[in-house]
CSV table of C-alpha atoms and ligand atoms in Angstrom, one decimal:
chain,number,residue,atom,x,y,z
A,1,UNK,CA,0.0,0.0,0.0
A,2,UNK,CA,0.7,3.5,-1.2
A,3,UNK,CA,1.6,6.2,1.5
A,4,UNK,CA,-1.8,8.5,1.6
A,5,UNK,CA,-1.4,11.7,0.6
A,6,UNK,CA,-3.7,14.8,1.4
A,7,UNK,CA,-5.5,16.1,-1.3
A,8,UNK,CA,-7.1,19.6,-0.4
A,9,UNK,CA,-9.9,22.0,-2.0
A,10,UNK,CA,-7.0,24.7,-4.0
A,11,UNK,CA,-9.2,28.1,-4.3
A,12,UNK,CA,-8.2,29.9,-7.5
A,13,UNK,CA,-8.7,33.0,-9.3
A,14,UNK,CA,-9.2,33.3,-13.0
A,15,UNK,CA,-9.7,36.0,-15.6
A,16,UNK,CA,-12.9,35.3,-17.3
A,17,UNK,CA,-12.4,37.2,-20.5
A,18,UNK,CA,-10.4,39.1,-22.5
A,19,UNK,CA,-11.0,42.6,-21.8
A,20,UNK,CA,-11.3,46.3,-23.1
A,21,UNK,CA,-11.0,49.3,-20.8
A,22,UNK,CA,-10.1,50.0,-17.3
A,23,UNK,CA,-10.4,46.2,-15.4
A,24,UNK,CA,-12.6,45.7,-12.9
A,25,UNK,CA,-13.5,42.8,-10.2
A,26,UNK,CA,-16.2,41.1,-11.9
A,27,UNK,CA,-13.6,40.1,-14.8
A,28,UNK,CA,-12.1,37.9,-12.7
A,29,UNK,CA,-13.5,35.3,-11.0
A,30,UNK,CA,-12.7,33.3,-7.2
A,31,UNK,CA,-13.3,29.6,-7.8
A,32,UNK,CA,-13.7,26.7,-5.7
A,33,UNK,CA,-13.9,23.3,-6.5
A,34,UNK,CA,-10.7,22.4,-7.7
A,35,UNK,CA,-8.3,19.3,-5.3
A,36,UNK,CA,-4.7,19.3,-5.6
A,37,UNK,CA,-2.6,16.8,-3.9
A,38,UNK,CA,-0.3,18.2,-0.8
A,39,UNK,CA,3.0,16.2,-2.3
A,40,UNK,CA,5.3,16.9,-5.3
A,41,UNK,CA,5.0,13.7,-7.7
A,42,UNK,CA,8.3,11.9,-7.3
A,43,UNK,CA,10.4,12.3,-10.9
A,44,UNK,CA,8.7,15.4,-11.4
A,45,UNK,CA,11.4,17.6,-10.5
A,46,UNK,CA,8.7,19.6,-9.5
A,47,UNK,CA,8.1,22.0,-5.5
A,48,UNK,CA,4.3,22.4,-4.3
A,49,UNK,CA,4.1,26.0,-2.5
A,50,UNK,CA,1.5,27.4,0.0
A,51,UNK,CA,1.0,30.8,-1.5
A,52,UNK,CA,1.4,33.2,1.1
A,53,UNK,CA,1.6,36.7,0.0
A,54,UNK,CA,0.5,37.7,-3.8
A,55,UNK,CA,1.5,41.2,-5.4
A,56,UNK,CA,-0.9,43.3,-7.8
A,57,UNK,CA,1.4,44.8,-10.2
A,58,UNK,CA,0.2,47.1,-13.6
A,59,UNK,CA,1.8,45.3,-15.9
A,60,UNK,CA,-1.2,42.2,-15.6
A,61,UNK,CA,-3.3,44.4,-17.5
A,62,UNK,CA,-1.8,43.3,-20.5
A,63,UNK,CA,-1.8,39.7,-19.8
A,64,UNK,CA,-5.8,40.1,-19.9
A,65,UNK,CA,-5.7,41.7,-23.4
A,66,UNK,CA,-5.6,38.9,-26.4
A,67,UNK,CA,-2.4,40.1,-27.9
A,68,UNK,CA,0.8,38.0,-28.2
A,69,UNK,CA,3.3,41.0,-29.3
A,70,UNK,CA,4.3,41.7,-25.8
A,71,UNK,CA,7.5,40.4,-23.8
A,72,UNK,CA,5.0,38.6,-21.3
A,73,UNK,CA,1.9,36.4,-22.7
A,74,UNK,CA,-1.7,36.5,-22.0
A,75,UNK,CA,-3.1,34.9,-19.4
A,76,UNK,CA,-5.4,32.1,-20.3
A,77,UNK,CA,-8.9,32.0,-20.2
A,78,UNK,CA,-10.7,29.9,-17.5
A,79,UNK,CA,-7.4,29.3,-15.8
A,80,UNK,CA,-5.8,30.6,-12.9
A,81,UNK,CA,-3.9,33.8,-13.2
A,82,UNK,CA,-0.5,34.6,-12.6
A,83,UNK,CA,2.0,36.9,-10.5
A,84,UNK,CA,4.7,37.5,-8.4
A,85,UNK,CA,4.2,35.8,-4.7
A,86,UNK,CA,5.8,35.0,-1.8
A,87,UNK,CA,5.3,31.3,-1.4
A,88,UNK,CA,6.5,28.2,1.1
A,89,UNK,CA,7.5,25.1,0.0
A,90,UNK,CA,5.5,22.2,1.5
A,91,UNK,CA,6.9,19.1,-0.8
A,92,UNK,CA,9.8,19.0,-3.3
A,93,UNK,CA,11.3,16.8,-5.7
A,94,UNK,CA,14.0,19.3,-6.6
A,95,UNK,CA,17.2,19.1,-4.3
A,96,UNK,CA,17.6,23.1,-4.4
A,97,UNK,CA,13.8,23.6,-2.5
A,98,UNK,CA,13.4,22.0,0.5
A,99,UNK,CA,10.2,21.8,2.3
A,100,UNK,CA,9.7,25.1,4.8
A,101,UNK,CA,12.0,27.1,2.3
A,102,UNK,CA,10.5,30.5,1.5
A,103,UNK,CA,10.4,31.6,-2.0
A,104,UNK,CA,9.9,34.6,-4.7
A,105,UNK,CA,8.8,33.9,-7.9
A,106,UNK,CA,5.9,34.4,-10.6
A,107,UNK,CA,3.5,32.0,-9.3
A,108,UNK,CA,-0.5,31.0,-9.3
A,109,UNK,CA,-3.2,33.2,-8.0
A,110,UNK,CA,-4.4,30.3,-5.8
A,111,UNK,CA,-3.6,28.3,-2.2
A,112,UNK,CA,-1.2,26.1,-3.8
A,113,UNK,CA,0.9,25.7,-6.6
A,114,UNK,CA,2.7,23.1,-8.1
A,115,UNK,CA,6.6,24.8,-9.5
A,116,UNK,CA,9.5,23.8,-11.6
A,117,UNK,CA,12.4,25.5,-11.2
A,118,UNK,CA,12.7,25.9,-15.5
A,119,UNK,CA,9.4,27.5,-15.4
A,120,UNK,CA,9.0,29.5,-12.4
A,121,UNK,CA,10.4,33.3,-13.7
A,122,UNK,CA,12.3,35.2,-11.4
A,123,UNK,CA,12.7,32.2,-9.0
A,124,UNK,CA,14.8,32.9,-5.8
A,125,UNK,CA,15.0,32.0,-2.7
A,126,UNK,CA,14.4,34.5,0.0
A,127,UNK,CA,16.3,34.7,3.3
A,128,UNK,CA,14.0,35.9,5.7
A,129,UNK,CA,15.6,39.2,8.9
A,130,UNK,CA,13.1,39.7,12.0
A,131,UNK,CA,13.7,43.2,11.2
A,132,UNK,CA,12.1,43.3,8.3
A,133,UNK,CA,8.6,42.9,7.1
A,134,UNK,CA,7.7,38.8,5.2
A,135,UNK,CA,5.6,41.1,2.6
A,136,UNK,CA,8.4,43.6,2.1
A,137,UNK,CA,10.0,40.8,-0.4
A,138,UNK,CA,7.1,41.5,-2.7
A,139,UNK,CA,7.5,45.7,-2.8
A,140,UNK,CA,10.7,47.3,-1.3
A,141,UNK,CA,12.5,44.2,-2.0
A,142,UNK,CA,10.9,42.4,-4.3
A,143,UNK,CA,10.2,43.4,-8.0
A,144,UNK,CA,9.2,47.1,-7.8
A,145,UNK,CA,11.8,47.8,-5.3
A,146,UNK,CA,14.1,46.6,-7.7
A,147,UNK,CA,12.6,48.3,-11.3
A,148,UNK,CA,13.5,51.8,-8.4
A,149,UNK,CA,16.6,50.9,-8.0
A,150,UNK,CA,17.5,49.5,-11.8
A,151,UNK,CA,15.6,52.0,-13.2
A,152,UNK,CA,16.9,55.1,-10.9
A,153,UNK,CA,20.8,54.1,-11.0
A,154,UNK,CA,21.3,52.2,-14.1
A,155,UNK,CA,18.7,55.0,-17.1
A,156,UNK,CA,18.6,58.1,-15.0
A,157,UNK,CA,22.7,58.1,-14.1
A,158,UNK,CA,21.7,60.8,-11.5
A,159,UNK,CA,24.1,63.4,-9.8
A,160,UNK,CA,23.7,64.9,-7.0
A,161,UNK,CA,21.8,68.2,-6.6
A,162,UNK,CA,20.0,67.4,-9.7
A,163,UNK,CA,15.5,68.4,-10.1
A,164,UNK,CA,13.8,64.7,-9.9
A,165,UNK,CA,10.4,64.1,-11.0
A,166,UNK,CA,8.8,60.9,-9.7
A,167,UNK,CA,4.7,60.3,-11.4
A,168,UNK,CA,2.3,57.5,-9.6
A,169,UNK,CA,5.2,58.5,-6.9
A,170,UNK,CA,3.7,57.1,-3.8
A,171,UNK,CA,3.3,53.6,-5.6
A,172,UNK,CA,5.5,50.5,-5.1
A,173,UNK,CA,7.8,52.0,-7.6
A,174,UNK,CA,8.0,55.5,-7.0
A,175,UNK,CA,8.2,55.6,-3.7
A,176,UNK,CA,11.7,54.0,-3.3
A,177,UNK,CA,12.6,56.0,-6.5
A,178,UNK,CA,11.9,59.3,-4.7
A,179,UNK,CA,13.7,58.1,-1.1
A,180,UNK,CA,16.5,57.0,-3.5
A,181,UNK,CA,17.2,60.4,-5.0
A,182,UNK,CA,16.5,62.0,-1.9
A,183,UNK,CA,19.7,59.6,-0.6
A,184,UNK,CA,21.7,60.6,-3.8
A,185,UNK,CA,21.3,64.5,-2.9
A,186,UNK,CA,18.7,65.2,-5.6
A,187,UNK,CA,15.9,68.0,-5.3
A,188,UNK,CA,12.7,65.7,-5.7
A,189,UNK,CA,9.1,66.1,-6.5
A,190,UNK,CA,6.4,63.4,-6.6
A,191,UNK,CA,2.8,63.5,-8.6
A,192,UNK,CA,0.0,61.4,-7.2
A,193,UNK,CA,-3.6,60.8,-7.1
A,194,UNK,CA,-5.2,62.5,-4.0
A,195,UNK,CA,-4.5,64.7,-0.9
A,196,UNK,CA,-3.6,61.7,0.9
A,197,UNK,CA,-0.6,60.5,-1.2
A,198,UNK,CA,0.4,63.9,-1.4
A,199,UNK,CA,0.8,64.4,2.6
A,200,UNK,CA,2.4,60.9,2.4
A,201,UNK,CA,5.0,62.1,0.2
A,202,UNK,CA,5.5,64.9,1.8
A,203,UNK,CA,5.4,64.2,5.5
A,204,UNK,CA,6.5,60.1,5.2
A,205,UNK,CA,8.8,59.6,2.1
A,206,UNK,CA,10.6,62.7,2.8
A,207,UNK,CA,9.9,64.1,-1.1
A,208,UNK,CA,10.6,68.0,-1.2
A,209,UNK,CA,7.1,68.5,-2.8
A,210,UNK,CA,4.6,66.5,-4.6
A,211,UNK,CA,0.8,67.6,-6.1
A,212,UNK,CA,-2.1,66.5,-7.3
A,213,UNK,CA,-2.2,66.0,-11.3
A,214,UNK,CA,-6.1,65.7,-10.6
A,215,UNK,CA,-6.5,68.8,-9.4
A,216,UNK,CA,-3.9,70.6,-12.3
A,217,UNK,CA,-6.0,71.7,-14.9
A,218,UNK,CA,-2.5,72.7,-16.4
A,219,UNK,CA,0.1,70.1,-16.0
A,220,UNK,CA,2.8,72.1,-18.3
A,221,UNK,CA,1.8,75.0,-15.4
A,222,UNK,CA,2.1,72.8,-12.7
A,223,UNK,CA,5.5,71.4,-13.7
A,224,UNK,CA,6.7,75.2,-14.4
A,225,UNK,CA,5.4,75.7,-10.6
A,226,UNK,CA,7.6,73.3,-8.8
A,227,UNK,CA,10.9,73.4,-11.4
A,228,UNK,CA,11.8,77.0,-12.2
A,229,UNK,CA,14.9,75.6,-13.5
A,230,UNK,CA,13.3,72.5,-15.7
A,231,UNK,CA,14.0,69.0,-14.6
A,232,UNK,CA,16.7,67.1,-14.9
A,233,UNK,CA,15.4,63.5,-14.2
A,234,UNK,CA,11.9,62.0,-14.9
A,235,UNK,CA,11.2,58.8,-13.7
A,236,UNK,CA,7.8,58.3,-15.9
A,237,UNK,CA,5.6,55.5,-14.6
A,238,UNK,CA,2.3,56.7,-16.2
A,239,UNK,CA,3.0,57.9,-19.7
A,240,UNK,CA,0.3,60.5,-21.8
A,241,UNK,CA,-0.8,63.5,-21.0
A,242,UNK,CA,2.1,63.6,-17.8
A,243,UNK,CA,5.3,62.6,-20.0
A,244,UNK,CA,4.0,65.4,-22.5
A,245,UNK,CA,4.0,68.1,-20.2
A,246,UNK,CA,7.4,67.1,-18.8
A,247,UNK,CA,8.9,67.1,-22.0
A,248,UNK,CA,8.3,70.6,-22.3
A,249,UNK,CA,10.2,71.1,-19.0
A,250,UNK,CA,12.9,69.2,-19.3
A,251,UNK,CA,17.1,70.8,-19.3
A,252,UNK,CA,19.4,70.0,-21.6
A,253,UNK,CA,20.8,66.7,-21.2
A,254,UNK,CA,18.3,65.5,-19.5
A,255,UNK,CA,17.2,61.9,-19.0
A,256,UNK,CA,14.1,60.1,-19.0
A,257,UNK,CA,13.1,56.6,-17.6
A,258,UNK,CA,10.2,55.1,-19.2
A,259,UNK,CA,9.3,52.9,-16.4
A,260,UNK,CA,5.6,52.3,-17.2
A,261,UNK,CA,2.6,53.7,-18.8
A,262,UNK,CA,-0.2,53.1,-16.3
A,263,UNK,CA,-2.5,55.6,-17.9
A,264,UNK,CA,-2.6,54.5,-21.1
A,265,UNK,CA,-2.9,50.6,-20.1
A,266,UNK,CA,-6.1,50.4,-20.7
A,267,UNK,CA,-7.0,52.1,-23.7
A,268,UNK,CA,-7.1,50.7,-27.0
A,269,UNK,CA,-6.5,53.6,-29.1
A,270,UNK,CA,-3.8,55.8,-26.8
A,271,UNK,CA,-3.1,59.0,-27.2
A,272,UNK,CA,0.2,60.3,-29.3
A,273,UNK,CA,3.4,62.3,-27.6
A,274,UNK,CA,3.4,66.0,-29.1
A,275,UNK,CA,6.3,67.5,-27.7
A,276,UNK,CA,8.9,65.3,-28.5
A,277,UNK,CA,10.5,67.5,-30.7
A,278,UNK,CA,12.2,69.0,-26.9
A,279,UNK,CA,14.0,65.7,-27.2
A,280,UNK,CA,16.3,66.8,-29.9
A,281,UNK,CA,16.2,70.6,-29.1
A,282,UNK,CA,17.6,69.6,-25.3
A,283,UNK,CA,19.6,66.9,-26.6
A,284,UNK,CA,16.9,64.2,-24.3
A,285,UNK,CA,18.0,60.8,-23.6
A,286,UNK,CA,14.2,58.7,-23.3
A,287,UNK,CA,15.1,55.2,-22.5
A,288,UNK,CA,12.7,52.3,-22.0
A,289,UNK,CA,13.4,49.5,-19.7
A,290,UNK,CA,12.4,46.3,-18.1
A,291,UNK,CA,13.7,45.3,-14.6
A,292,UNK,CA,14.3,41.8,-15.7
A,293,UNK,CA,17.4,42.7,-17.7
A,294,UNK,CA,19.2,43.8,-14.9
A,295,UNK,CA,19.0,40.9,-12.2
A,296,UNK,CA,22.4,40.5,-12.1
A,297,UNK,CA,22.0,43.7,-9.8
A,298,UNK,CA,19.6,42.0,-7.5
A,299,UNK,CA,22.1,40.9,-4.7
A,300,UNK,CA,23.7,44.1,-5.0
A,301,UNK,CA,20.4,45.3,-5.0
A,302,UNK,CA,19.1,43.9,-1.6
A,303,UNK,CA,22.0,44.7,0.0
A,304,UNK,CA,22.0,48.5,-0.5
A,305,UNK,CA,18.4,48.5,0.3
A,306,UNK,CA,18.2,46.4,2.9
A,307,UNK,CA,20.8,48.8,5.1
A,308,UNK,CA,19.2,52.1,3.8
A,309,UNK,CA,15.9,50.1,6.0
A,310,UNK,CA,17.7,48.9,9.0
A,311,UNK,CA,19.3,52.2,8.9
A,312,UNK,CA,16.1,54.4,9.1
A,313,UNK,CA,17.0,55.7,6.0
A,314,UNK,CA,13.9,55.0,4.0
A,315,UNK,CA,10.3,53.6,4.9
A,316,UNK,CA,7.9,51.7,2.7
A,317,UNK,CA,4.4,52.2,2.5
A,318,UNK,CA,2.0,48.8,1.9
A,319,UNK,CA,-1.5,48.3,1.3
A,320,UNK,CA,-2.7,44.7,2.7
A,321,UNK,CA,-5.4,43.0,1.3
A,322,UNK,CA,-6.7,40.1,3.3
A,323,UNK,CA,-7.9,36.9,1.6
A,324,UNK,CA,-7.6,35.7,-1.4
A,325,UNK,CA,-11.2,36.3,-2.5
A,326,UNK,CA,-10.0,39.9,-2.1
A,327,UNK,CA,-7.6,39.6,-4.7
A,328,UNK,CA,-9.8,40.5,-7.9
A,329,UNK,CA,-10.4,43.7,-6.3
A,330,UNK,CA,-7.2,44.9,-5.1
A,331,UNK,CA,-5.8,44.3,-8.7
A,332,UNK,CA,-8.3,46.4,-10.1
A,333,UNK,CA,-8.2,49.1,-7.7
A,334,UNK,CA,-4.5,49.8,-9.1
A,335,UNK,CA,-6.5,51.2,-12.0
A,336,UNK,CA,-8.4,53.2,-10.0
A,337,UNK,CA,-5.5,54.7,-7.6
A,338,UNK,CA,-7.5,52.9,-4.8
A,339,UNK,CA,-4.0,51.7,-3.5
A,340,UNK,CA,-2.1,53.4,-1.2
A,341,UNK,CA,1.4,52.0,-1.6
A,342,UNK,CA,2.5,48.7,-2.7
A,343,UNK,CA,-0.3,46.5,-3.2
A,344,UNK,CA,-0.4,43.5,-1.6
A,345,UNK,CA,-2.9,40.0,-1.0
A,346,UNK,CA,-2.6,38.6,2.0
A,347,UNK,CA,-3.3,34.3,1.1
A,348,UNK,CA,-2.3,32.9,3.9
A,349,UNK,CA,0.1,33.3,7.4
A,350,UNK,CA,1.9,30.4,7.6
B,1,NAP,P1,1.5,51.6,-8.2
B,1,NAP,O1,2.0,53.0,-8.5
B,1,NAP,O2,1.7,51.0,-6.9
B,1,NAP,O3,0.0,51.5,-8.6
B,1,NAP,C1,-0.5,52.1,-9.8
B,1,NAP,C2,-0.8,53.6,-9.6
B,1,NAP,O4,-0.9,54.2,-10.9
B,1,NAP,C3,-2.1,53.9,-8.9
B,1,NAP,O5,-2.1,53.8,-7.5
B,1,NAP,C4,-2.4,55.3,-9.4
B,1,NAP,O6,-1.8,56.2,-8.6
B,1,NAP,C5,-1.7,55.3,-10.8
B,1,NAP,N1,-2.6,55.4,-11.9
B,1,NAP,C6,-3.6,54.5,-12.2
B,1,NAP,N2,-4.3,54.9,-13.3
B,1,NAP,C7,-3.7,56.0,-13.7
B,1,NAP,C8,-3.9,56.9,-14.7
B,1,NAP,N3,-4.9,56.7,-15.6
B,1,NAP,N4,-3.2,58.0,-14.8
B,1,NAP,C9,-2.2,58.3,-14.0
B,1,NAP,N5,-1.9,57.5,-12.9
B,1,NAP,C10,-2.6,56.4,-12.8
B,1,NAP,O7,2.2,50.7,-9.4
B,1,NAP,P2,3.7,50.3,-9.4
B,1,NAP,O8,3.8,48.8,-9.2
B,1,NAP,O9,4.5,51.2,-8.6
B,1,NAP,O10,4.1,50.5,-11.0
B,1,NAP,C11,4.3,51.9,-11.4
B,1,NAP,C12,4.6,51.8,-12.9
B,1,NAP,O11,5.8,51.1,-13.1
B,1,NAP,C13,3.6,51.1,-13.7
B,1,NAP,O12,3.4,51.8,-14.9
B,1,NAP,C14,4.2,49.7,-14.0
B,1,NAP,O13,3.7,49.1,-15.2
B,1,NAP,C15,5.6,50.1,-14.1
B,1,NAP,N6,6.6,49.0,-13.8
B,1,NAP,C16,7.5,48.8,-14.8
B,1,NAP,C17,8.5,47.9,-14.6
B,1,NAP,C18,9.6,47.7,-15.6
B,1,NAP,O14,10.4,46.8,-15.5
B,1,NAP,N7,9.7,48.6,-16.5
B,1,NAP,C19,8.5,47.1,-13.4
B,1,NAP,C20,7.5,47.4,-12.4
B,1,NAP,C21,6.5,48.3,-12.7
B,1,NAP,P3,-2.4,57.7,-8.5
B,1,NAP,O15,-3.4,57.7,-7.4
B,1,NAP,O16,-1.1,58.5,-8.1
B,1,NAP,O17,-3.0,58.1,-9.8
């Protein structure tokens, strides 16, 4: 006789359809009914995780868009979607994970999943400090914290005393890029969603001044307002309308991160860039980029970061979600600015 092995109910969230527009909960669905077995299938090479912590991060909007031109795939219809999560290994039939092991990695939005190293993207182990918060590997540590870092020290090549502009800047990614500037002796002003973000940016996260782009009628005005002397550095996260007005402000030799474009995500015909002729005028360097071509940078990463948080140097701002049945509306309230800081589902404790 067999050893018996515990087979549980494995609650999962899939997308229903493909979708147009700004997302919203009811285009994803919480499901019961599915059973997975609590054991990795010997000759698998295979780990089952308990999902512990899941992130909600912009780019799944176009996973839930039918269009196979991107560097990431769609998600698939009916099945369970995808993220980054913090995850413990139950069962393993890969020598590198042993059971109780914490790890980082794109994995199922759902109680368990079943991983293989050679499929799991952005798999790594994750050593666990008392001083520092389990969910924190999912934000300040995890993959925004790291697009801050990348993205600040490797396309902006700041100096100190230079003007830094920081949009969706009290977000997983742009807070850290903000306290990161602040650290490199740069003058640095945030843009965010409401009155709260804005007093969070200015009283907690220690940016010299930050606004409200909902309440600028002008954004050219606004920019003109805050940098008398034009910027130097923007770290764009959202695109449009913002990365327009910017480019009007910008000094020579500037530099400008294209991190994301959270305001265009959703729409299916965006809106063109009319000042880029400032580009050429101020001799602009625009650069795109994607965190994952710089993990080589991730130990030096963690270190850096890691002190500047034991130090008191920076803070990080979270937004918990609790439950997974939670999880279809947290992910859309990105869309919406509903999140205050990195936005986080809470699965499970232990
Ligand atoms: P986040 O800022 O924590 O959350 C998204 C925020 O975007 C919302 O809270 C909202 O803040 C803002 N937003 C939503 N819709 C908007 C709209 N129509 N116009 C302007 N702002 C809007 O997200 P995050 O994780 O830090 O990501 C920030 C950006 O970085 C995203 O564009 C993401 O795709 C990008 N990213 C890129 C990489 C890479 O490798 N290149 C990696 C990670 C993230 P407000 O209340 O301030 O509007």
């Amino acid at each position: 006789m067999g050893e018996e092995v515990e087979v549980v109910e494995n609650k999962q969230v899939l997308l229903k359809k493909y979708i147009e527009g700004v997302p919203t909960e009811t285009d994803m669905e919480v499901k019961l009914g599915n059973t997975i077995e609590l054991r990795a299938p010997k000759g698998s090479g295979c780990f089952l995780v308990k999902n512990l912590y899941l992130s909600c991060d912009p780019y799944m909007r176009s996973r839930m868009r039918d269009f196979h031109g991107s560097y990431i795939p769609p998600f698939v219809i009916g099945r369970r979607i995808e993220g980054f999560g913090l995850a413990r290994v139950v069962d393993s039939d890969d020598p590198d994970f042993k059971p109780g092991d914490i790890i980082s990695a794109i994995t199922g939005w759902e109680e368990y999943s079943l991983l293989r190293k050679s499929d799991a993207l952005q798999l790594r182990k994750v050593e666990l400090d008392h001083e520092i918060p389990i969910s924190y590997h999912l934000g300040l540590l995890g993959m925004p914290g790291f697009t801050a870092y990348a993205g600040f020290y490797e396309i902006c090549s700041p100096k100190k005393g230079e003007n830094v502009f920081v949009s969706a800047a009290s977000g997983a990614v742009g807070q850290l890029v903000g306290q990161l500037a602040k650290l490199h002796g740069c003058f640095v002003v945030g843009s965010a969603g409401s009155k709260q973000k804005v007093d969070l940016l200015k009283n907690r996260l220690g940016f010299d001044e930050a606004f409200n782009y909902k309440e600028e009628a002008d954004l050219d005005a606004a920019l003109k307002r805050f940098f008398p002397e034009g910027i130097d550095i923007y770290f764009d996260n959202v695109g449009g309308s913002m990365l327009d007005a910017v480019l009007l402000n910008m000094r020579v030799r500037g530099r400008i991160a294209l991190c994301g474009m959270v305001s265009l995500q959703s729409l299916s015909n965006p809106q063109g860039v009319h000042n880029l002729f400032n580009a050429i005028s101020k001799r602009i360097r625009i650069e795109g980029f994607l965190q994952s071509d710089y993990l080589h940078l991730y130990p030096q990463f963690l270190e850096h970061v890691k002190g500047y948080y034991k130090e008191g140097k920076i803070v990080y701002i979270e937004d918990m979600s609790e439950g997974l049945e939670t999880a279809p509306s947290a992910l859309a309230g990105l869309f919406s600015g509903r999140n205050i800081g990195k936005q986080v589902v809470r699965v499970a404790t232990d």
